[in-house]
Coordinates of C-alpha atoms and ligand atoms in Angstrom, one line a residue:
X1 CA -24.6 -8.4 9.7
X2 CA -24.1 -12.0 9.8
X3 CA -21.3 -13.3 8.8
X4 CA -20.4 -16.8 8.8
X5 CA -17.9 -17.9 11.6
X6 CA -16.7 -20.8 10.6
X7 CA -16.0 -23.1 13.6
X8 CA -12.3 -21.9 14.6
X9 CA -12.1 -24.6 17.3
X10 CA -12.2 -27.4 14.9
X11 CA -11.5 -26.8 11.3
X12 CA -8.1 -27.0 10.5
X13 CA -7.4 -24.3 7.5
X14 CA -5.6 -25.1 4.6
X15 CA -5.9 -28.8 2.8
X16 CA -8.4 -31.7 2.7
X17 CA -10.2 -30.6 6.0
X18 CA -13.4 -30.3 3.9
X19 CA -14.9 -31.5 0.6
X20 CA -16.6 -28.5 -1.5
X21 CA -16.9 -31.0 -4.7
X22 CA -20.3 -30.2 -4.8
X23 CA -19.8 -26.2 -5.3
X24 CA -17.1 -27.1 -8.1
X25 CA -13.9 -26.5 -6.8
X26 CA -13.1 -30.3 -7.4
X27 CA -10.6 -32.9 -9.8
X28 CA -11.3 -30.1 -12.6
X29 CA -9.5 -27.6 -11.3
X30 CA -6.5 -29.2 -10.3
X31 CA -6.8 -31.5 -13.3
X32 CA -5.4 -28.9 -15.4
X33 CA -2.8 -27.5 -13.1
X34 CA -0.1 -29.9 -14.7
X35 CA -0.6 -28.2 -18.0
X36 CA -0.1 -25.2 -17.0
X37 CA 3.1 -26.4 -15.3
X38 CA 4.9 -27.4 -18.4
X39 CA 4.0 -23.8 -20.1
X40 CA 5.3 -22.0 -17.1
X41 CA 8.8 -24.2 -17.9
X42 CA 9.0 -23.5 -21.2
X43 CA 8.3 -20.1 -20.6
X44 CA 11.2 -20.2 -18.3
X45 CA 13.8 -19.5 -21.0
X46 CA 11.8 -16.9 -22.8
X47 CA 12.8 -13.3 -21.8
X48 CA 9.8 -11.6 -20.9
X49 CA 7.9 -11.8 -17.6
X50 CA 5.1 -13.8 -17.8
X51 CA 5.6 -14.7 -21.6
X52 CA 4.4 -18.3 -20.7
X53 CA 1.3 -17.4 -19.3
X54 CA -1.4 -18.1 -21.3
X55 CA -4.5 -16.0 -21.0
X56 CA -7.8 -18.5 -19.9
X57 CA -10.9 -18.3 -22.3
X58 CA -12.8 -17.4 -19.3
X59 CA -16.7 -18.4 -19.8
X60 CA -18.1 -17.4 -16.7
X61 CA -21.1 -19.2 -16.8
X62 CA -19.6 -22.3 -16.8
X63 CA -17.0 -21.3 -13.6
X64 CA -18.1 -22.4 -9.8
X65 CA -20.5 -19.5 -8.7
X66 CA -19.4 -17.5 -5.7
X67 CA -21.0 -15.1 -3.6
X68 CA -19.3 -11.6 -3.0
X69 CA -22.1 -9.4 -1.3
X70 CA -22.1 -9.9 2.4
X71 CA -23.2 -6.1 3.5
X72 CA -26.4 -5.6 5.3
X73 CA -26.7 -2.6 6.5
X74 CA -26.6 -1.3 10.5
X75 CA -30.3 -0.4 11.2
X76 CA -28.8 3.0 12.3
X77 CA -26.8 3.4 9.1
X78 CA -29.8 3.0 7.1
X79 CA -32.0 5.7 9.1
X80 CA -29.2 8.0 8.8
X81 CA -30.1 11.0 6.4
X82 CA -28.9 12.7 3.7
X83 CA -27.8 16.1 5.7
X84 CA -25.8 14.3 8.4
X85 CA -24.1 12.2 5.9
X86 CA -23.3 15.3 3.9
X87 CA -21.5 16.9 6.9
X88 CA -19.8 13.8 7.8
X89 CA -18.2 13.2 4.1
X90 CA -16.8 17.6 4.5
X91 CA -15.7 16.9 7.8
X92 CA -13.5 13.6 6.7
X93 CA -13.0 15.3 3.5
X94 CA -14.3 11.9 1.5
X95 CA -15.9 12.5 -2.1
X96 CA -17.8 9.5 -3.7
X97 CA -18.3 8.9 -7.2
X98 CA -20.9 6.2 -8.8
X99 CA -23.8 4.4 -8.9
X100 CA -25.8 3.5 -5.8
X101 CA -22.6 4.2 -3.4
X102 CA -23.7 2.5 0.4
X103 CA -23.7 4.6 3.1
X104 CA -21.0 5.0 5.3
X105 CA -20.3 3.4 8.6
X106 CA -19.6 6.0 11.5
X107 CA -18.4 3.7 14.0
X108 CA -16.8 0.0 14.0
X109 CA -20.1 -1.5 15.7
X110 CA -22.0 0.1 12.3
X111 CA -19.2 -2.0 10.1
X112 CA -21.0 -5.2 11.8
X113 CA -17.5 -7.6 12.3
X114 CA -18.1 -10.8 14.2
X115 CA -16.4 -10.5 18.0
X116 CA -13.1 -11.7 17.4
X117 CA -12.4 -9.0 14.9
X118 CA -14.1 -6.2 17.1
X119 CA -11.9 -7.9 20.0
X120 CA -8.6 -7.1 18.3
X121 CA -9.7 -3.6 17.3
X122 CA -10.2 -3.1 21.1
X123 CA -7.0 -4.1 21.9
X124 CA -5.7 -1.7 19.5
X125 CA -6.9 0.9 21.4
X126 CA -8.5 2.2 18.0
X127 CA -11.5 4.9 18.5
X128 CA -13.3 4.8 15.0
X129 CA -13.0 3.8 11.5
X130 CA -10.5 6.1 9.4
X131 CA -12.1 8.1 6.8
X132 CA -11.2 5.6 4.4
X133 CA -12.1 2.7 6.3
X134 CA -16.0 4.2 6.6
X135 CA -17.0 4.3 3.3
X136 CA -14.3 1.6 1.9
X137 CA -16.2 -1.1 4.2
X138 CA -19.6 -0.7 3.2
X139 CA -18.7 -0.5 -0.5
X140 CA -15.8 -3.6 -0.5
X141 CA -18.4 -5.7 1.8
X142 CA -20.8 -5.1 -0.9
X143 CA -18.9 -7.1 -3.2
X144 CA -18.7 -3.9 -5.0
X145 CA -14.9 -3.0 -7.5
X146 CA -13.8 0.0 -5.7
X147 CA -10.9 3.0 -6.5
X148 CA -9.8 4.2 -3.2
X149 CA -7.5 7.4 -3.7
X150 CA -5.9 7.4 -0.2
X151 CA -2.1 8.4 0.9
X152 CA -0.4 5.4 2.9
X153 CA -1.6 6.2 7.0
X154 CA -4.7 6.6 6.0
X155 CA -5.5 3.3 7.2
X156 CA -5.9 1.6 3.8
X157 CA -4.5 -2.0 4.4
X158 CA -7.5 -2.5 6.8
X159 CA -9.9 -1.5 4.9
X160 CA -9.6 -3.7 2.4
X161 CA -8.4 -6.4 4.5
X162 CA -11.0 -6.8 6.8
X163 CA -13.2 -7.3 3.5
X164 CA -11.5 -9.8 2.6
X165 CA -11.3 -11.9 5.7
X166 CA -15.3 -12.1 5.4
X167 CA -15.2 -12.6 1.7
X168 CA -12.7 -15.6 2.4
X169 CA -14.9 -17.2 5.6
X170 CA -17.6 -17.3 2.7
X171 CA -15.8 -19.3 0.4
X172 CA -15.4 -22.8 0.0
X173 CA -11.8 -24.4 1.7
X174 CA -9.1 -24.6 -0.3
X175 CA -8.1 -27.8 -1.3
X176 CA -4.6 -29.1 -2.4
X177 CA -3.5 -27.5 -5.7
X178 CA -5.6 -24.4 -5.1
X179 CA -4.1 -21.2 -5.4
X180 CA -5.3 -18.0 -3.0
X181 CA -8.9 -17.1 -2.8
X182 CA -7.4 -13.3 -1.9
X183 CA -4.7 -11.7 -4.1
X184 CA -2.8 -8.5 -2.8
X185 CA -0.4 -7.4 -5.3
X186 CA 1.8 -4.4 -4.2
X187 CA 4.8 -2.2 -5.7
X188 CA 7.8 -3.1 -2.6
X189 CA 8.7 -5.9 -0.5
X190 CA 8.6 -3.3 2.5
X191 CA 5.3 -2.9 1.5
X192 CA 4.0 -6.5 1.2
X193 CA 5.3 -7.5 4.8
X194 CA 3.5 -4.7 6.3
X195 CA 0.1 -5.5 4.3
X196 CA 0.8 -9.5 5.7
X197 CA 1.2 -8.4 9.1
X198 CA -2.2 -7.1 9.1
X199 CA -3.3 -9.9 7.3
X200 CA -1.6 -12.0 9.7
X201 CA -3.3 -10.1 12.8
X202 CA -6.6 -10.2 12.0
X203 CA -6.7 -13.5 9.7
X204 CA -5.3 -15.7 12.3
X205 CA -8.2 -14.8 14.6
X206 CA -10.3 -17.4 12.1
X207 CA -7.0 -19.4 10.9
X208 CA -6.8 -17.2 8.0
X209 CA -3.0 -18.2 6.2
X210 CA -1.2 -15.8 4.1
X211 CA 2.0 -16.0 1.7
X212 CA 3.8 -13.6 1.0
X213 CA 6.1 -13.2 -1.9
X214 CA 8.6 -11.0 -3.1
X215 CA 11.9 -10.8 -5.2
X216 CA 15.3 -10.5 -3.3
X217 CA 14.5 -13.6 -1.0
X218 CA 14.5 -17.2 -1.1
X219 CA 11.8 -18.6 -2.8
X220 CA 11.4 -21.8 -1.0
X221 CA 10.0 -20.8 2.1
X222 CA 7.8 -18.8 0.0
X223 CA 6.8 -21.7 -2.0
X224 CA 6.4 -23.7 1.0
X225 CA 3.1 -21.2 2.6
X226 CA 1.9 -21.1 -0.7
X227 CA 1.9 -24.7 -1.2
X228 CA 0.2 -25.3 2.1
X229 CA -2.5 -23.4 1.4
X230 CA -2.7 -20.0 2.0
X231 CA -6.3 -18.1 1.3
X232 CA -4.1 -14.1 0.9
X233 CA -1.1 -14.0 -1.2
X234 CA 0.7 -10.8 -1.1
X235 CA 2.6 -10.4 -4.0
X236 CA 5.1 -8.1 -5.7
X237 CA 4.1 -8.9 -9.3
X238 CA 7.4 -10.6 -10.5
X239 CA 8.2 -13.4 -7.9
X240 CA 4.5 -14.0 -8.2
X241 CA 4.7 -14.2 -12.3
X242 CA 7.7 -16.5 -11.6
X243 CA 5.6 -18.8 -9.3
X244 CA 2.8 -19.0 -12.2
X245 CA 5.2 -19.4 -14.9
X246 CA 6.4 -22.2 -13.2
X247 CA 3.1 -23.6 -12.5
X248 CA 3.8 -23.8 -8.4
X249 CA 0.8 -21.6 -8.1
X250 CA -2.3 -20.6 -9.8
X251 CA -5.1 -17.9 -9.6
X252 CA -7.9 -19.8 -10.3
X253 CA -9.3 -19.7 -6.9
X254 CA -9.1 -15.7 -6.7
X255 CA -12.5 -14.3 -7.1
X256 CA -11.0 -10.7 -4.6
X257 CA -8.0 -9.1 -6.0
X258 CA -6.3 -6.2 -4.7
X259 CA -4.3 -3.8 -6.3
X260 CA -2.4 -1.8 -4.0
X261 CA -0.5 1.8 -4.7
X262 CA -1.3 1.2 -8.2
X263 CA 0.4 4.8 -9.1
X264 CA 4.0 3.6 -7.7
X265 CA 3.4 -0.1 -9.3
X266 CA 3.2 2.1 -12.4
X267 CA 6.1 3.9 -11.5
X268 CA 7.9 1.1 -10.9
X269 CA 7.3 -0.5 -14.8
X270 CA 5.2 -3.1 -13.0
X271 CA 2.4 -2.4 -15.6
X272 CA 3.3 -5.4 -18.2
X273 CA 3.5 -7.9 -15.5
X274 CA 0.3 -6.8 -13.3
X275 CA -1.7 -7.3 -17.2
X276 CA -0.2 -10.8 -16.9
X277 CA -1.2 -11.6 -13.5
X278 CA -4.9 -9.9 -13.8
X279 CA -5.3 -12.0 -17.0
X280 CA -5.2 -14.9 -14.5
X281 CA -8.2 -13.9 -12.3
X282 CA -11.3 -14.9 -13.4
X283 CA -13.5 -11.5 -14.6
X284 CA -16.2 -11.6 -12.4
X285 CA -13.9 -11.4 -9.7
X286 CA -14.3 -8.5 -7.1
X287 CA -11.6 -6.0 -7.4
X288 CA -10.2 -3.0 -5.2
X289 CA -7.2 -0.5 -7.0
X290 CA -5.5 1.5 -4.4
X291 CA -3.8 5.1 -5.0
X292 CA -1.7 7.6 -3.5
X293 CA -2.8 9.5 -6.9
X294 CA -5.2 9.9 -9.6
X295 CA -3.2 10.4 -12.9
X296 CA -4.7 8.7 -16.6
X297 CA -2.3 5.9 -16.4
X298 CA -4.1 4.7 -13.3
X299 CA -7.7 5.7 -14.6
X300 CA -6.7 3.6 -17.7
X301 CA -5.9 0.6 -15.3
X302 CA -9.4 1.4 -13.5
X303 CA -11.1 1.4 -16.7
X304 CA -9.4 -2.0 -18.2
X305 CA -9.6 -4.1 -14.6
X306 CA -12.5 -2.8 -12.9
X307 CA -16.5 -3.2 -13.5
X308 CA -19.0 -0.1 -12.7
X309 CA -16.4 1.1 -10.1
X310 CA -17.2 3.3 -7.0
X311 CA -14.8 5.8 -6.5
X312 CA -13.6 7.3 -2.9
X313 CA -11.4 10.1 -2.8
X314 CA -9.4 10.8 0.9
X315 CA -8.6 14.5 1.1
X316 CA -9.0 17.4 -1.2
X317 CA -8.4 16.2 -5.1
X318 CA -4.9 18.2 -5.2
X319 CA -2.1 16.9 -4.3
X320 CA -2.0 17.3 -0.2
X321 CA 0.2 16.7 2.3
X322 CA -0.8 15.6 6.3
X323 CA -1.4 18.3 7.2
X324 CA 0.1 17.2 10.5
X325 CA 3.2 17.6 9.1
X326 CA 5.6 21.2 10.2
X327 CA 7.3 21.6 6.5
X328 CA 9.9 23.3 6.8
X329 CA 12.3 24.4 3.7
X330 CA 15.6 25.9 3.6
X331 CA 16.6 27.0 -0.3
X332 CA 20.6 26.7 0.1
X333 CA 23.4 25.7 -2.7
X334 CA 24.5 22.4 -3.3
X335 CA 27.3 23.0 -1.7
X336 CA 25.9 24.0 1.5
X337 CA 24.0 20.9 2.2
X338 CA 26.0 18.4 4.4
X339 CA 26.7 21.5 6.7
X340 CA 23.1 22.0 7.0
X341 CA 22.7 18.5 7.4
X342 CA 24.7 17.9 10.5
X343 CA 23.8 20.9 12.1
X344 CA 20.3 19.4 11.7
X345 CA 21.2 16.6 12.7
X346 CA 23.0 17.5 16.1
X347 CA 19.8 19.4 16.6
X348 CA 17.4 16.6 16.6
X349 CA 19.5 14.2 17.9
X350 CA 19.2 16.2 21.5
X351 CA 15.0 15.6 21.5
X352 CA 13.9 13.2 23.1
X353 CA 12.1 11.7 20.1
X354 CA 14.2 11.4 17.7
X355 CA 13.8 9.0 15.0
X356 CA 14.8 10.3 11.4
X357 CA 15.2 9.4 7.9
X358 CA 17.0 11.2 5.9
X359 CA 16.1 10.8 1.9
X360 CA 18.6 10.9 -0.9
X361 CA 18.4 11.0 -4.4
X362 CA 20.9 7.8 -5.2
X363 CA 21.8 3.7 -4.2
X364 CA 25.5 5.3 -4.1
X365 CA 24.9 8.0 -2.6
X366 CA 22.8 6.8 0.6
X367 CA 26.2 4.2 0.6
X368 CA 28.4 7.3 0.7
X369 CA 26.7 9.5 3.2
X370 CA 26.2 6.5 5.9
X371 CA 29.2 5.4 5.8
X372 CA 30.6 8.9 6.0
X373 CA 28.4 9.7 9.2
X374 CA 29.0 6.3 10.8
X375 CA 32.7 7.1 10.9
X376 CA 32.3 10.4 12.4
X377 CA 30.0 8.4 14.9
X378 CA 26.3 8.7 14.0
X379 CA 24.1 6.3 14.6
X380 CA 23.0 5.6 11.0
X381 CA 22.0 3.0 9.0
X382 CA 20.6 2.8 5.0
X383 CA 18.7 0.8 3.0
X384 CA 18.1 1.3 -0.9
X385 CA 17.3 -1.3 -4.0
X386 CA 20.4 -2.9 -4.0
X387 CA 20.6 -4.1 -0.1
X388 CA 19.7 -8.1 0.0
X389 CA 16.1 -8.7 1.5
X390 CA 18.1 -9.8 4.4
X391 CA 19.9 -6.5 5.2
X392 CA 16.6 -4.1 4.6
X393 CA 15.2 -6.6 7.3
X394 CA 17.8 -6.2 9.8
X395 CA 18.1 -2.2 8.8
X396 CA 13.9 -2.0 9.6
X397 CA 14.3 -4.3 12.3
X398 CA 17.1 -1.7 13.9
X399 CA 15.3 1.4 12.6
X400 CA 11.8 0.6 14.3
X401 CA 13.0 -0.9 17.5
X402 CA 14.8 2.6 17.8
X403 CA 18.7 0.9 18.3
X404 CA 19.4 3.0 15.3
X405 CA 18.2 6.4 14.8
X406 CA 18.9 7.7 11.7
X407 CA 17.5 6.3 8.4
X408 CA 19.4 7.0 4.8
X409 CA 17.2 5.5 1.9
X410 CA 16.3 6.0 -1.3
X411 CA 12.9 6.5 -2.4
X412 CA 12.8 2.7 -2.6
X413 CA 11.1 3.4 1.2
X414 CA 9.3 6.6 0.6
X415 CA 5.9 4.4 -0.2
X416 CA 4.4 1.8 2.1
X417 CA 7.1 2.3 5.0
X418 CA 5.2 2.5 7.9
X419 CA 7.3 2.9 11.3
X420 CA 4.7 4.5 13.8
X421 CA 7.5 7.1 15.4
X422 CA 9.4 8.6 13.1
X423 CA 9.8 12.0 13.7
X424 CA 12.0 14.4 11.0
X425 CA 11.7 13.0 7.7
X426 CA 14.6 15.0 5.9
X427 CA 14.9 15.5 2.4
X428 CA 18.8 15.8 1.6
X429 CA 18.0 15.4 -2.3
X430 CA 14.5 16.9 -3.4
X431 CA 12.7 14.3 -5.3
X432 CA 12.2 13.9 -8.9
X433 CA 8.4 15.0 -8.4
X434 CA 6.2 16.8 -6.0
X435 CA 3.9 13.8 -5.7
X436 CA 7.2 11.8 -3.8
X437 CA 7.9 14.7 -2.2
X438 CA 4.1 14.5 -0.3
X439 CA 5.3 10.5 0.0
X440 CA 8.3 11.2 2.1
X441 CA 7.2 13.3 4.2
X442 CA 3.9 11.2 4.7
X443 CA 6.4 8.9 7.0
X444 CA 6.5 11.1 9.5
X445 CA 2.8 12.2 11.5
X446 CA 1.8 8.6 11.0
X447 CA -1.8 7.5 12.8
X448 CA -2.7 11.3 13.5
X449 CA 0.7 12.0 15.5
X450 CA 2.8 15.1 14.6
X451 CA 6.1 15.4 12.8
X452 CA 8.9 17.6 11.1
X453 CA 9.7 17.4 7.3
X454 CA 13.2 19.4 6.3
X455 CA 13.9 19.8 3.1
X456 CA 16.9 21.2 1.5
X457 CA 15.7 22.7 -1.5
X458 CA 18.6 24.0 -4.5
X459 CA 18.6 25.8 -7.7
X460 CA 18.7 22.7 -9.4
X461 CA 15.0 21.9 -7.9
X462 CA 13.8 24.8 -9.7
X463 CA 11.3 23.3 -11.8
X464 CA 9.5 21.4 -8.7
X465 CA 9.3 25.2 -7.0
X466 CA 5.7 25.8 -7.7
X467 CA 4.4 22.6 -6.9
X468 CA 6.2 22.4 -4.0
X469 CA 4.7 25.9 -2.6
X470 CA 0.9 25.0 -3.6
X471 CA 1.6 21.8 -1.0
X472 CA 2.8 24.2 1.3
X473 CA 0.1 26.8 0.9
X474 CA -2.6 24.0 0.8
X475 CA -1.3 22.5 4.6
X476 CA -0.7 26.1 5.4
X477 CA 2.7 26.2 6.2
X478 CA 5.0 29.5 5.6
X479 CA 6.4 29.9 2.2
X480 CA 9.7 31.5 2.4
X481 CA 10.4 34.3 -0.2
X482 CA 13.2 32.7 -1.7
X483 CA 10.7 29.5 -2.5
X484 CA 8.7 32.2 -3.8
X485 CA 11.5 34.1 -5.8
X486 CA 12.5 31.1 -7.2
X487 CA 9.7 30.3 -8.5
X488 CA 8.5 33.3 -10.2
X489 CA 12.2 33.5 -11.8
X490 CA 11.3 29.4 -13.0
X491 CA 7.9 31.3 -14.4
X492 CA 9.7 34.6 -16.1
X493 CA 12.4 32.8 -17.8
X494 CA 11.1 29.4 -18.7
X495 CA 13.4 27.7 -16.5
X496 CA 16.5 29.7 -17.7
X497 CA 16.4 32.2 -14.2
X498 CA 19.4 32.9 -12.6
X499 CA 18.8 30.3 -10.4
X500 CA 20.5 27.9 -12.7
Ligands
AMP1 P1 -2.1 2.2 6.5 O1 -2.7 3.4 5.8 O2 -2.8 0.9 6.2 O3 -0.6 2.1 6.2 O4 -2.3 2.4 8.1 C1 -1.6 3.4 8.8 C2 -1.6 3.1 10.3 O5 -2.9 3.4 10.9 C3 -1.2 1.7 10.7 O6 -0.2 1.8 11.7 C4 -2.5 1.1 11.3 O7 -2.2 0.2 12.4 C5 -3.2 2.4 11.8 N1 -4.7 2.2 11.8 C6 -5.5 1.6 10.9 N2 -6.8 1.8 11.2 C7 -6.9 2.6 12.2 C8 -8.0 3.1 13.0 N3 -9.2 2.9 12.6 N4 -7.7 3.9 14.0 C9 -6.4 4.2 14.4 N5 -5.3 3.7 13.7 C10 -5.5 2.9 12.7

């Protein structure tokens, strides 16, 4: 494949190093950017997000044309046949959906990066692509709108990364006043500042800049990367909506946007802003939606932002956990729980491994339990909603270097955290659905290493019980006959058993 390397010795990224008047990213552009400015401050007092924001008339023949297919195909990808590929998609458990779907790539060499890309793989010490990562590639270097239906760890934020690296070292330099040519918007702060990190390691290898922006933080020093030109912005949607509003920043650069764990944006009651933000993107943009899961609400999305969409599932079509994972659950009483909990707790703590995070249903009550434990001298530290940016820094700072054992959050880090080691994952509180249940857990048994999920499961769960054991059943891990009893009492009595 030949991608363009642009000459990393001597161009400097970012502003003015290059004039690309000719291929229309010139005075127009940044003519209008003043307009826009004074709606964004208007808009300022108004009380909804992104009320301001004005949605373009977007003719696309008259925008600057801008190429998004750079795929050619490894000659042994293409003499690969039908059978073999068949067997590889059962064995990875990938299922395609679509029109003309590329084939996918078995090893990195068959992706075709330049060197310096291939380099830092190396020095990862990574084998092959991840299932996702084979048939995301092909399809996202194709220029192609993609759904990819993959759990966090499945190696997602590379395979659309990578993409876009070579979809930015075909574009035209920004120049001053131009907004990011990649947009990546995502659900948590946790999660952006993982997603830049990648960015970060493989886009500096061709002086590829990156903002990122999220709420709870200073929004100068945001402002400030933006402003000097960044080619990825990773964005929770409302510091990025406050940004546009204002006019600091604009989209009409952004011909590849990313939408990442669409489902927990949802969640989240992102939906009004992400419309706001995607209204900003010109239409013949190239688009990839990311998903833990598959439910209408994100299919609606799909349908509204995406064009003759591929579709690549990771894993059977139910709802799965790693199957990595030991589940184990202990149906108790309410009461019962912080017993169980320290005894847990004094358990683990003797491995040699021993990095946990314990989830709980509430801000106050991850508050009360750590600072419960830390006076009775565990090593414990928490981070939920309400923590300034500053403090869930220093707590994941703490938490991955291994000072601090012992996690408490909320589910506020059940998506997107991504600390290589943790071992137990413990679920104190049972979550409000089945679908965070197979989230929280998911932190543990990260890159195809093992791990432990406890849970301590209570009458009140009931309703959750028969989810919960066709997880189980599907990653083939023992169903206790209370689970079961419980259950089939939820089933008999419509909820009313004597569980409750
Ligand atoms: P993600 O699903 O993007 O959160 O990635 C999960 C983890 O997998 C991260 O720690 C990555 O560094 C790692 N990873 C990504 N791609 C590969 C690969 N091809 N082989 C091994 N590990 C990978």
């Amino acid at each position: 494949m030949s991608y363009r390397d642009r000459d990393r010795s001597t161009s400097s990224r970012g502003f003015g190093g290059r004039s690309d008047g000719g291929r229309g990213f010139g005075d127009r552009d940044r003519g209008s950017r003043g307009g826009m400015s004074d709606r964004g401050k208007a808009s300022l007092k108004g009380t909804q997000p992104g009320q301001g924001l004005r949605k373009p008339r977007w003719d696309v023949h008259k925008l600057p044309k801008f190429e998004k297919n750079f795929y050619k195909e490894h000659p042994v990808v293409t003499r690969r046949g039908h059978h073999e590929i068949q067997q590889f998609y059962a064995a990875q458990q990938i299922t395609v959906a679509g029109k003309n779907v590329p084939k996918p790539v078995f090893s990195f060499e068959e992706g075709g990066f330049p060197d310096y890309v291939m380099n830092q793989i190396r020095k990862n010490g990574w084998q092959s692509p991840t299932a996702i990562q084979s048939q995301g590639w092909p399809v996202a270097l194709s220029g192609l709108d993609m759904v990819g239906i993959a759990q966090t760890g499945s190696g997602k934020t590379l395979a659309f990364i990578l993409p876009a690296i070579v979809h930015i070292n075909h574009q035209p330099y920004l120049e001053r006043g131009d907004g990011p040519i990649v947009l990546v918007l995502v659900p948590t702060r946790e999660l952006a500042q993982q997603v830049q990190q990648v960015a970060h390691e493989f886009g500096r290898l061709s002086q590829i800049r990156n903002a990122c922006v999220y709420g709870g933080a200073p929004k100068r020093p945001q402002l400030k990367d933006l402003e000097d030109g960044a080619e990825i912005c990773i964005a929770t949607p409302g510091r990025l909506i406050d940004y546009l509003e204002s006019g600091k920043t604009n989209l009409r650069r952004t011909t590849y946007l990313v939408l990442d764990e669409a489902d927990r944006m949802l969640d989240m009651g992102f939906e009004p802003q992400i419309r706001k933000i995607v209204e900003q993107v010109r239409p013949d943009r190239q688009t990839l939606m990311w998903s833990a899961t598959w439910p209408k609400e994100v299919r609606k999305l799909a349908e509204d932002f995406l064009h003759n969409y591929i579709q690549i599932n990771i894993g059977a079509l139910q709802l799965t956990a790693n199957h990595n994972i030991l589940q184990i659950i202990d149906v108790c009483m309410e009461f019962e729980k912080e017993d169980k909990l320290v005894k847990l707790l004094t358990e683990i703590m003797q491995e040699k491994e021993n990095k946990t995070i314990i989830f709980v249903e509430t801000k106050r009550k991850a508050d009360d339990i750590s600072r419960r434990m830390r006076r009775d001298g565990w090593p414990v530290i928490c981070i939920h909603g309400d923590k300034s940016q500053q403090e869930r820094d220093w707590t994941l700072q703490e938490f991955r270097s291994g000072k601090i054992p012992i996690l408490i959050a909320t589910d506020v880090a059940s998506r997107g955290l991504d600390v290589e080691d943790i071992k137990f994952v413990i679920n104190f509180d049972y979550p409000n659905c089945s679908e965070d249940y197979v989230h929280r857990i998911g932190r543990t048994a990260r890159s195809s290493k093992t791990g432990t999920a406890y849970t301590l499961f209570t009458p009140g769960n009931i309703k959750q019980a028969s989810d919960l054991i066709s997880v189980l059943r599907e990653a083939k891990q023992v169903v206790s006959p209370k689970l079961l009893q419980m259950a089939e009492s939820a089933r008999g009595y419509q909820g009313k058993s004597r569980w409750l």
